[in-house]
CSV table of C-alpha atoms and ligand atoms in Angstrom, one decimal:
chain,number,residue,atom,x,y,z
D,13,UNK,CA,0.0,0.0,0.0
D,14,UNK,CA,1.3,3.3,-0.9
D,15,UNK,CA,2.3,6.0,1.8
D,16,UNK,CA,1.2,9.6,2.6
D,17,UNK,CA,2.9,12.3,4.6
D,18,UNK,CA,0.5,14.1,7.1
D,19,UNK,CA,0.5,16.6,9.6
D,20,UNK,CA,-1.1,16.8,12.7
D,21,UNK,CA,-2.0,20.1,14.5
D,22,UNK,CA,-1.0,18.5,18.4
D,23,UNK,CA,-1.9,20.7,21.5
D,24,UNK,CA,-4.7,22.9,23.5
D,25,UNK,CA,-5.2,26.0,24.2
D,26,UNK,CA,-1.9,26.5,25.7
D,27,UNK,CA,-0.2,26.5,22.5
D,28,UNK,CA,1.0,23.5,20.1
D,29,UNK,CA,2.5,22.1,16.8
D,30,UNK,CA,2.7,20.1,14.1
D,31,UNK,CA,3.3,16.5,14.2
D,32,UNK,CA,4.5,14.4,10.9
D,33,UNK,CA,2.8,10.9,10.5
D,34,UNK,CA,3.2,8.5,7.6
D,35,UNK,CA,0.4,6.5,6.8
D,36,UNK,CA,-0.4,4.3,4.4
D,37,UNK,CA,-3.1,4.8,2.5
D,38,UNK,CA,-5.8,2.9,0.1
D,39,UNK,CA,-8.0,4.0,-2.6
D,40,UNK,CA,-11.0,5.7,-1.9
D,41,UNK,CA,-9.6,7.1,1.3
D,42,UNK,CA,-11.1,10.1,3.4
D,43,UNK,CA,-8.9,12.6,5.7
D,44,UNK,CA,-11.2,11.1,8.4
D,45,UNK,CA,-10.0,7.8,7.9
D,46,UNK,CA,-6.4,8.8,7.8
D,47,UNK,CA,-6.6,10.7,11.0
D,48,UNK,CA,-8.1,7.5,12.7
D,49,UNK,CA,-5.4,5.1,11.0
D,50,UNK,CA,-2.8,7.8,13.0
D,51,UNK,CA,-4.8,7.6,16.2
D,52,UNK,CA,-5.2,3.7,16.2
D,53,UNK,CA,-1.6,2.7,15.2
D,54,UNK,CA,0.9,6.0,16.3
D,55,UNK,CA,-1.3,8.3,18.5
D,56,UNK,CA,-3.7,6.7,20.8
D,57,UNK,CA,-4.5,9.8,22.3
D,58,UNK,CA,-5.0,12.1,19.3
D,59,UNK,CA,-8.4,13.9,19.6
D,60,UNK,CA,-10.7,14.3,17.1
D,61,UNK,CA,-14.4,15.0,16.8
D,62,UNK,CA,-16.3,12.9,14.3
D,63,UNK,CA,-20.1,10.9,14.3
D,64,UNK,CA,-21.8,9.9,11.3
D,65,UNK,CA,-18.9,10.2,8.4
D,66,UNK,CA,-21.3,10.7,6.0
D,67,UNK,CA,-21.3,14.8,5.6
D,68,UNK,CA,-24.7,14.9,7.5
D,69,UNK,CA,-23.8,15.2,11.3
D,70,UNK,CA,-21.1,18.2,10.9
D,71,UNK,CA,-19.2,17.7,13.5
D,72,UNK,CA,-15.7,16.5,11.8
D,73,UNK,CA,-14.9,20.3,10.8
D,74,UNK,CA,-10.8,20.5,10.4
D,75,UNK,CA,-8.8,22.7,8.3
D,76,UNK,CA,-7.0,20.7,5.5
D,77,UNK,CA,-4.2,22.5,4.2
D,78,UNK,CA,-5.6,25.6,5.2
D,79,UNK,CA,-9.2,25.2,4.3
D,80,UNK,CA,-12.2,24.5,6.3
D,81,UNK,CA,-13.6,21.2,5.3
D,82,UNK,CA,-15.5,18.4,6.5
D,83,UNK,CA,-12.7,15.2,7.1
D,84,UNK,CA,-15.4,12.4,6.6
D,85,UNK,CA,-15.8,14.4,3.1
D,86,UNK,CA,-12.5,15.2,2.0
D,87,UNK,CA,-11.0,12.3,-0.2
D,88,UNK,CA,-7.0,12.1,-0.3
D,89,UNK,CA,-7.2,11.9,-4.1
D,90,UNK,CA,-8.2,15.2,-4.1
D,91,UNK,CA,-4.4,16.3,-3.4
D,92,UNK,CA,-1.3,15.2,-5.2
D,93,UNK,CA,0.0,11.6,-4.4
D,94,UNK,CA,3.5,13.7,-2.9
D,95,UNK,CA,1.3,16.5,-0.9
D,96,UNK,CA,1.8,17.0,2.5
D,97,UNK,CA,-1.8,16.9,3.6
D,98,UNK,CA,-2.2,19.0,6.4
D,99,UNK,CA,-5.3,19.2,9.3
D,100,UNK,CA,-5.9,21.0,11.5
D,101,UNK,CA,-8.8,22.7,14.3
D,102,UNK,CA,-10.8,25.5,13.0
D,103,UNK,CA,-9.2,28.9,13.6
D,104,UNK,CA,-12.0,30.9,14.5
D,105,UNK,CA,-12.9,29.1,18.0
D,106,UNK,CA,-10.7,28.0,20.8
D,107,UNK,CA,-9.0,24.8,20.8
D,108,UNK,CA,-9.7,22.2,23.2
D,109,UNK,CA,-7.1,19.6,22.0
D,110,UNK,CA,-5.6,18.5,19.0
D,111,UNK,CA,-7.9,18.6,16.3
D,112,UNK,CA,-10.7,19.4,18.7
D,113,UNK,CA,-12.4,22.9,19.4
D,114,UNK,CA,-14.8,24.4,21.4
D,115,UNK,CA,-17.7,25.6,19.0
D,116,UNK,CA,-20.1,26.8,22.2
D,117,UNK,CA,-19.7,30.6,20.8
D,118,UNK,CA,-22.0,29.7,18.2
D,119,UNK,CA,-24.6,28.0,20.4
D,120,UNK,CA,-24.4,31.1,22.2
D,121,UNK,CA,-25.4,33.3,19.0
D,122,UNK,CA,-28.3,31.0,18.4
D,123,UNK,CA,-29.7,31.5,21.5
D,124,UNK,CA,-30.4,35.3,21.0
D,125,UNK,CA,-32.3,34.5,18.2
D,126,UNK,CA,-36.0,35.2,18.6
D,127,UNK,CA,-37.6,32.0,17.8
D,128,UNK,CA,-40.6,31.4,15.4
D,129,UNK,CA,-43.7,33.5,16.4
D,130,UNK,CA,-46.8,32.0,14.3
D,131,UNK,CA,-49.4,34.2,13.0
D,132,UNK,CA,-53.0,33.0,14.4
D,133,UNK,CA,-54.7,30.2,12.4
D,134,UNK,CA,-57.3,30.8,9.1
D,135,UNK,CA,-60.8,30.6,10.6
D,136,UNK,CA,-61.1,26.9,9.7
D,137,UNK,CA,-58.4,26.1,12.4
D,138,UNK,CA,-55.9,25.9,9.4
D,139,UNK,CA,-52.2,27.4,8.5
D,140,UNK,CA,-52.2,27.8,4.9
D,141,UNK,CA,-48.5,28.7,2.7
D,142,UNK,CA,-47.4,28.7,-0.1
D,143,UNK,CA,-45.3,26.5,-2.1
D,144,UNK,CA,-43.2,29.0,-3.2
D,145,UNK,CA,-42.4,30.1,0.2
D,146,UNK,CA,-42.1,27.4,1.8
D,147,UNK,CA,-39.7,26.1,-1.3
D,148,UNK,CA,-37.5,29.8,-0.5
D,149,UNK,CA,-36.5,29.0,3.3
D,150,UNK,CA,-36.5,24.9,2.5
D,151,UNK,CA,-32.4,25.7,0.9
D,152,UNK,CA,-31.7,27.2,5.1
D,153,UNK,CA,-32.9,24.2,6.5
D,154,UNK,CA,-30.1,22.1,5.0
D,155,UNK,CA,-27.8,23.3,7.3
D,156,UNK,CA,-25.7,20.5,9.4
D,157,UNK,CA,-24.4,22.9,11.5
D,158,UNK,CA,-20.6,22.1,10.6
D,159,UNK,CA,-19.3,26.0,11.3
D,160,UNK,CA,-16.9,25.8,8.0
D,161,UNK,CA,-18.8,29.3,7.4
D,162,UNK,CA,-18.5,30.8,10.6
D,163,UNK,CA,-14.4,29.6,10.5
D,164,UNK,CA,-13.9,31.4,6.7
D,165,UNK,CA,-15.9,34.7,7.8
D,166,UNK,CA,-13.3,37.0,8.4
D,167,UNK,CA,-15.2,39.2,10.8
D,168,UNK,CA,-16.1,36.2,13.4
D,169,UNK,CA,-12.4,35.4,12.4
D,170,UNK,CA,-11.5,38.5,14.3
D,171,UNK,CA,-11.8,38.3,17.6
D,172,UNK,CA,-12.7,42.3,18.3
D,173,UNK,CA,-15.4,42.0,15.8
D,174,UNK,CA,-16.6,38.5,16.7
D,175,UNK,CA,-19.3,39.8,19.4
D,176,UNK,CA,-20.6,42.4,16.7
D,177,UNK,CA,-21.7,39.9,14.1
D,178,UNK,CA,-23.5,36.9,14.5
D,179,UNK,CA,-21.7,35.1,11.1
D,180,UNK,CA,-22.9,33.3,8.3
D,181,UNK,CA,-24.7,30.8,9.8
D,182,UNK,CA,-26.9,32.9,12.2
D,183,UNK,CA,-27.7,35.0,9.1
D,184,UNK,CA,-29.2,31.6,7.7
D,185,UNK,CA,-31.1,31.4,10.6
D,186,UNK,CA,-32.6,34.1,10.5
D,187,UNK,CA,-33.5,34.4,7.0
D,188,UNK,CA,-35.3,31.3,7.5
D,189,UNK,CA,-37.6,32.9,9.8
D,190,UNK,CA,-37.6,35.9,8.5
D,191,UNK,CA,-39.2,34.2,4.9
D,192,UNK,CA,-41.2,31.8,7.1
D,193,UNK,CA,-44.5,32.5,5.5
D,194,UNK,CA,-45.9,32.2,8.6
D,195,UNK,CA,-43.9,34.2,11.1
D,196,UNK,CA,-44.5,37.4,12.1
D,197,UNK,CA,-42.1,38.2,15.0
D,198,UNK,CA,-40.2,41.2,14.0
D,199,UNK,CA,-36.2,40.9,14.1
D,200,UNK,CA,-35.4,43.7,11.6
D,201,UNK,CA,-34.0,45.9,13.9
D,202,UNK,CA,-31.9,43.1,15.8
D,203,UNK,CA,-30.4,42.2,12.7
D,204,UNK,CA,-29.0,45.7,12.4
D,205,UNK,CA,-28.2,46.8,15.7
D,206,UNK,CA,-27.0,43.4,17.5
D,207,UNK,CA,-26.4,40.6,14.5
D,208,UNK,CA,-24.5,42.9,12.8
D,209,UNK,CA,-25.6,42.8,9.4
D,210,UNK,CA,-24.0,45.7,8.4
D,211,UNK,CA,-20.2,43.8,9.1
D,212,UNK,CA,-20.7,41.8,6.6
D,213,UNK,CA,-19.3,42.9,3.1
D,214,UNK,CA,-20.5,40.1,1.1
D,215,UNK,CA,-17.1,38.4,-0.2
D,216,UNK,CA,-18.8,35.3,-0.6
D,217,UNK,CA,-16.2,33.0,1.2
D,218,UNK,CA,-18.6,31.5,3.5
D,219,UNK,CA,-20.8,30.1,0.5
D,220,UNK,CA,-17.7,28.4,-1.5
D,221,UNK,CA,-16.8,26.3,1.7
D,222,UNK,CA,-20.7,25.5,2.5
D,223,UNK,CA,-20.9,21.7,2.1
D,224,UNK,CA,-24.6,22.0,2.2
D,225,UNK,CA,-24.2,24.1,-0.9
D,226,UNK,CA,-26.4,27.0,0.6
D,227,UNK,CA,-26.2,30.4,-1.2
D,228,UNK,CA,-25.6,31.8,2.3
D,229,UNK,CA,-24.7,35.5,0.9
D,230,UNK,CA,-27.2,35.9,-2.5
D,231,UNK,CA,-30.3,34.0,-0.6
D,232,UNK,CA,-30.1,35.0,3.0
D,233,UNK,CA,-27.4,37.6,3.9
D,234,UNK,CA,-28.3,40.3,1.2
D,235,UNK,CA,-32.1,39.5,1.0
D,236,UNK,CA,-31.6,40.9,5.3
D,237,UNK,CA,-29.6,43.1,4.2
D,238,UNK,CA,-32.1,44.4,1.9
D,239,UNK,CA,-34.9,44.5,4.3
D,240,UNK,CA,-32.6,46.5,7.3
D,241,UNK,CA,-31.8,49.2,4.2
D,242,UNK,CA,-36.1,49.2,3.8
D,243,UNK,CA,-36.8,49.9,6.4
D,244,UNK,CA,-34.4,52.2,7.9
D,245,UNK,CA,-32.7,54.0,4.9
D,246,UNK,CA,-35.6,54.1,2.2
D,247,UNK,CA,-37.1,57.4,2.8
D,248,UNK,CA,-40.6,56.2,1.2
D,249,UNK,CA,-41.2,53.6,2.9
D,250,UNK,CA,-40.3,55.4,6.2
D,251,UNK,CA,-42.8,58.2,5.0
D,252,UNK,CA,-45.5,55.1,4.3
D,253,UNK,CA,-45.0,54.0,7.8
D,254,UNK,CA,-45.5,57.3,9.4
D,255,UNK,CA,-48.2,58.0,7.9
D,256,UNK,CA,-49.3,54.4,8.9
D,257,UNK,CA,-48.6,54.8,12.2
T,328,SF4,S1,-20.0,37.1,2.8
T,328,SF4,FE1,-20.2,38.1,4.8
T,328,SF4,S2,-20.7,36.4,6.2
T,328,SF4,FE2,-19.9,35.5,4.4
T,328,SF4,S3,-17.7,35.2,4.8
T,328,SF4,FE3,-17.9,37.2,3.8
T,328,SF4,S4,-18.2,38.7,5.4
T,328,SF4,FE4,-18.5,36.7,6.4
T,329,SF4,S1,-24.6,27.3,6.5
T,329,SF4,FE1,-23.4,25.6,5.5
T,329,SF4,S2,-21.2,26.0,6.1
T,329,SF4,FE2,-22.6,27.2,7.5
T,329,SF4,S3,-22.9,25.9,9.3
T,329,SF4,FE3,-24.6,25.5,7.8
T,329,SF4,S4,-24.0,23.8,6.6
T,329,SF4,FE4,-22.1,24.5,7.6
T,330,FES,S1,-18.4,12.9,10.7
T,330,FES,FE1,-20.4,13.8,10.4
T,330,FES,S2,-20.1,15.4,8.9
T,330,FES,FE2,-18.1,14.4,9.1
């Protein structure tokens, strides 16, 4: 069987360093299973978080050779037979050890998102929507939760920003309410003033590395975006809801 060079990100929160492994490899081989092949046979005590290896559960999020991916998902052939592939934790959040990181920022940002406030039922007892909305918010429900997003964005990437900007993924989350057809809490002016919509500058990067394939920026960051500019920039519409009361 042929052999691979790897390295290891090894360490905590205290500080750390590559280690080199040689493994040898077989076709059809993920990063996952290389990682567990250097935990079973050189490094019992290498730490790595993993559950379904089938792209679903999001939890194997490394960077490999500098890129947030998901291991389970990342076959060797994708890099040349005589690449050094290297892994290690996501950038944006605190390691734990090893390969392992502590992601319990983003369960924070979740919870200060107002949850789904239903409008009351048609007279027949009924909530009716349409196809065409329920088909809009359907792509945000994909998401596995995996983070790759929230590592790429640079503004969560930087740590004075990170508690001004919720990141790509809470922006998902919140345009799925926001276009639930049958919502009607208000979180417009959250979204400006404490998700930080404004930070963003729509480079995009958090879509490319999206293994869900969500069009995070063009479907539910600018959409937001749009609807914060509405309501507190258009002049018209400001006029409308004077007027409106
Ligand atoms: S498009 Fe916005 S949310 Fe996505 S990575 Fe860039 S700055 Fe972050
Ligand atoms: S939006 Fe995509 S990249 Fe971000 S957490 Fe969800 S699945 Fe992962
Ligand atoms: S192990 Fe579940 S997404 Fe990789």
């Amino acid at each position: 069987m042929p052999e691979r060079k790897f390295r290891v990100w090894r360490g905590d929160d205290n500080g750390g360093d590559y280690e080199s492994y040689d493994v040898e490899v077989e076709q059809g081989m993920v990063v996952l299973d290389a990682v567990h092949l250097i935990q079973s046979r050189q490094a019992n005590d290498l730490a790595v978080r993993w559950n379904c290896k089938a792209g679903k559960c999001g939890s194997c999020s490394v960077e490999i050779n500098g890129k947030p991916k998901l291991a389970c998902m990342t076959r060797l052939n994708d890099y040349a037979p005589d690449e050094t592939i290297s892994v290690q934790p996501l950038k944006a959040f605190p390691v734990i050890k090893d390969l392992v990181c502590d992601v319990s920022w983003n369960y924070e940002q979740n919870k200060r998102i107002p949850p789904l406030k239903p409008k009351p039922r048609d007279k027949d007892g009924q909530f009716r929507m349409m196809q065409r909305d329920v088909d809009r918010v359907q792509e945000f429900r994909k998401c596995i939760e995996c983070f790759l997003c929230q590592d790429v964005c640079h503004v969560v990437r930087d740590h004075d920003a990170k508690d001004k900007f919720v990141g790509p993924r809470f922006m998902v989350r919140l345009a799925s309410l926001e276009m639930h057809p049958l919502d009607e809490e208000d979180r417009i002016p959250k979204i400006k003033e404490e998700f930080g919509s404004g930070m963003c500058n729509i480079t995009r990067c958090c879509t490319e590395v999206c293994p869900e394939h969500i069009n995070i920026t063009d479907n539910g960051i600018i959409p937001l975006k749009e609807r914060v500019v509405d309501r507190y920039y258009d002049p018209i519409a400001r006029l409308l809801r004077k007027i409106r009361g």
